[in-house]
Amino acid sequence: MRGSVQHTSVLALASMQSEHSIGVSQMHSNQPEVVWGARAIAQVIGKGEKATFAMLERGQLAGAQKVAGRWAFKPRIFFSMFETAA
């Protein structure tokens, strides 16, 4: 199943923003309000599951927190870090 999922890195998303003059929030407007679990978060941010879990445990992902022992992630908060001031 991993081969069927296309991963896009956060850096690639940021470069796409500047190349195509569209905001990151527009590219991810169809994202759910909250994403649950490290595996699903990894798919949203385009990283491997182990790397994502390590970043979560170190507190390196804005918009992520543990709720009742499970990771919850708000993509809107994370991707808003890549928007440029108008």
XYZ file of N, CA and C in Angstrom:
258
model
N 0.810 -1.186 0.000
C 0.000 0.000 0.000
C 0.861 1.260 0.000
N 2.050 1.202 0.573
C 2.904 2.373 0.612
C 3.241 2.879 -0.776
N 3.452 1.971 -1.718
C 3.790 2.377 -3.074
C 2.666 3.122 -3.772
N 1.433 2.914 -3.334
C 0.297 3.547 -3.993
C 0.026 4.960 -3.477
N 0.666 5.348 -2.388
C 0.446 6.675 -1.814
C 1.554 7.603 -2.288
N 1.178 8.699 -2.897
C 2.168 9.667 -3.355
C 2.457 10.641 -2.221
N 3.726 10.748 -1.843
C 4.122 11.641 -0.765
C 4.692 12.927 -1.352
N 4.292 14.047 -0.781
C 4.821 15.338 -1.163
C 5.425 15.953 0.076
N 6.698 16.301 0.010
C 7.349 16.874 1.181
C 6.862 18.287 1.426
N 7.033 18.732 2.648
C 6.632 20.084 3.028
C 7.438 21.099 2.235
N 8.717 20.818 2.030
C 9.547 21.732 1.243
C 9.052 21.812 -0.194
N 8.628 20.697 -0.741
C 8.086 20.707 -2.098
C 6.805 21.528 -2.148
N 5.997 21.443 -1.105
C 4.773 22.235 -1.059
C 5.088 23.720 -1.027
N 6.101 24.085 -0.254
C 6.488 25.492 -0.168
C 7.002 25.993 -1.509
N 7.779 25.171 -2.214
C 8.282 25.598 -3.517
C 7.153 25.663 -4.542
N 6.175 24.764 -4.424
C 5.029 24.811 -5.325
C 4.264 26.107 -5.123
N 4.214 26.562 -3.867
C 3.511 27.808 -3.572
C 4.136 28.955 -4.335
N 5.457 29.069 -4.286
C 6.102 30.191 -4.954
C 6.062 30.033 -6.468
N 6.138 28.821 -6.975
C 6.133 28.594 -8.414
C 4.765 28.860 -9.038
N 3.714 28.553 -8.317
C 2.378 28.625 -8.900
C 1.522 29.745 -8.327
N 2.087 30.536 -7.431
C 1.406 31.689 -6.830
C 0.060 31.334 -6.194
N 0.011 30.163 -5.545
C -1.183 29.819 -4.778
C -0.744 29.527 -3.354
N -1.583 29.823 -2.403
C -1.240 29.614 -1.006
C -1.311 28.154 -0.622
N -0.513 27.785 0.377
C -0.532 26.422 0.885
C -1.906 26.085 1.427
N -2.565 27.053 2.060
C -3.899 26.784 2.602
C -4.885 26.440 1.492
N -4.713 27.030 0.316
C -5.588 26.705 -0.809
C -5.328 25.283 -1.285
N -4.064 24.864 -1.266
C -3.739 23.515 -1.716
C -4.282 22.474 -0.759
N -4.472 22.844 0.502
C -4.904 21.886 1.506
C -6.261 22.227 2.091
N -7.056 22.964 1.355
C -8.369 23.344 1.869
C -9.295 22.148 2.023
N -8.986 21.040 1.345
C -9.819 19.856 1.464
C -9.368 18.928 2.597
N -8.363 19.346 3.386
C -7.891 18.532 4.499
C -8.925 18.550 5.621
N -9.016 17.449 6.361
C -9.935 17.426 7.502
C -9.457 18.380 8.594
N -10.361 18.787 9.466
C -10.023 19.700 10.558
C -8.992 19.074 11.499
N -9.167 17.789 11.831
C -8.230 17.080 12.705
C -7.902 15.739 12.071
N -6.612 15.397 12.063
C -6.137 14.100 11.565
C -5.666 13.324 12.785
N -6.091 12.065 12.898
C -5.780 11.255 14.068
C -4.772 10.163 13.743
N -3.742 10.018 14.570
C -2.770 8.941 14.452
C -1.557 9.307 13.613
N -0.397 8.775 14.026
C 0.868 9.085 13.366
C 0.880 8.663 11.900
N 0.274 7.546 11.573
C 0.271 7.072 10.178
C -0.467 8.056 9.273
N -1.629 8.511 9.691
C -2.412 9.456 8.889
C -1.713 10.815 8.811
N -1.091 11.236 9.910
C -0.360 12.498 9.919
C 0.805 12.425 8.935
N 1.495 11.292 8.920
C 2.617 11.101 7.997
C 2.173 11.274 6.546
N 1.023 10.757 6.210
C 0.519 10.893 4.838
C 0.220 12.343 4.499
N -0.312 13.093 5.458
C -0.667 14.495 5.223
C 0.580 15.340 4.991
N 1.639 15.106 5.788
C 2.828 15.943 5.668
C 3.867 15.379 4.707
N 3.637 14.186 4.181
C 4.536 13.623 3.179
C 5.832 13.079 3.734
N 5.803 12.556 4.937
C 6.975 11.949 5.567
C 6.682 10.493 5.872
N 7.724 9.739 6.185
C 7.556 8.356 6.589
C 6.940 8.277 7.975
N 6.339 7.156 8.264
C 5.653 6.993 9.540
C 6.611 7.093 10.727
N 7.765 6.460 10.641
C 8.729 6.494 11.748
C 9.276 7.901 11.961
N 9.604 8.587 10.877
C 10.118 9.957 10.985
C 9.061 10.875 11.583
N 7.828 10.698 11.156
C 6.727 11.518 11.674
C 6.530 11.266 13.159
N 6.547 10.004 13.558
C 6.370 9.685 14.969
C 7.485 10.313 15.804
N 8.712 10.262 15.305
C 9.843 10.871 16.022
C 9.641 12.384 16.153
N 9.184 13.034 15.072
C 8.932 14.470 15.125
C 7.810 14.789 16.106
N 6.787 13.962 16.138
C 5.679 14.158 17.075
C 6.176 14.058 18.514
N 6.947 13.038 18.804
C 7.455 12.826 20.154
C 8.379 13.951 20.600
N 9.101 14.573 19.662
C 10.003 15.684 19.994
C 9.299 17.036 20.007
N 8.014 17.054 19.653
C 7.269 18.309 19.636
C 7.619 19.206 18.467
N 8.011 18.616 17.348
C 8.472 19.382 16.196
C 7.399 19.676 15.158
N 6.168 19.235 15.385
C 5.109 19.488 14.416
C 4.067 20.427 15.015
N 4.018 21.640 14.471
C 3.013 22.608 14.922
C 1.626 22.050 14.621
N 0.722 22.208 15.551
C -0.652 21.745 15.358
C -0.877 20.321 15.821
N 0.149 19.698 16.445
C 0.013 18.310 16.909
C 0.050 18.262 18.427
N -0.791 17.402 18.984
C -0.773 17.165 20.424
C -1.377 15.802 20.705
N -1.030 15.248 21.853
C -1.591 13.963 22.254
C -2.902 14.188 22.972
N -3.905 13.442 22.570
C -5.220 13.493 23.201
C -5.581 12.064 23.593
N -5.692 11.836 24.893
C -6.026 10.506 25.420
C -5.104 9.429 24.853
N -3.808 9.752 24.758
C -2.820 8.776 24.303
C -2.710 8.618 22.807
N -3.436 9.411 22.041
C -3.398 9.308 20.576
C -3.049 10.679 19.990
N -2.240 10.667 18.919
C -1.836 11.926 18.309
C -2.981 12.531 17.503
N -3.200 13.819 17.729
C -4.172 14.600 16.965
C -3.394 15.718 16.279
N -3.761 16.034 15.052
C -3.001 16.990 14.243
C -3.966 17.864 13.465
N -3.729 19.181 13.510
C -4.532 20.128 12.741
C -3.696 20.634 11.564
N -3.931 20.095 10.372
C -3.137 20.493 9.203
C -3.180 21.999 8.935
N -4.307 22.639 9.209
C -4.440 24.072 8.960
C -3.366 24.847 9.711
N -3.115 24.492 10.967
C -2.098 25.171 11.774
C -0.710 24.904 11.201
N -0.436 23.658 10.869
C 0.870 23.290 10.336
C 1.169 24.009 9.034
N 0.245 23.954 8.078
C 0.503 24.536 6.767
C 0.448 26.056 6.768
N -0.192 26.643 7.782
C -0.215 28.111 7.853
C 1.183 28.676 8.108
N 2.090 27.874 8.619
C 3.470 28.317 8.834
C 4.175 28.630 7.526
N 3.682 28.100 6.425
C 4.347 28.264 5.132
C 3.740 29.364 4.279
N 2.703 29.994 4.786
C 2.091 31.093 4.033
C 2.927 32.348 4.204
N 3.018 33.119 3.157
C 3.781 34.360 3.216
C 2.854 35.527 3.544
N 3.393 36.531 4.180
C 2.611 37.713 4.498
C 2.350 38.484 3.221
N 1.123 38.978 3.078
C 0.748 39.686 1.855
C 1.230 41.120 1.874
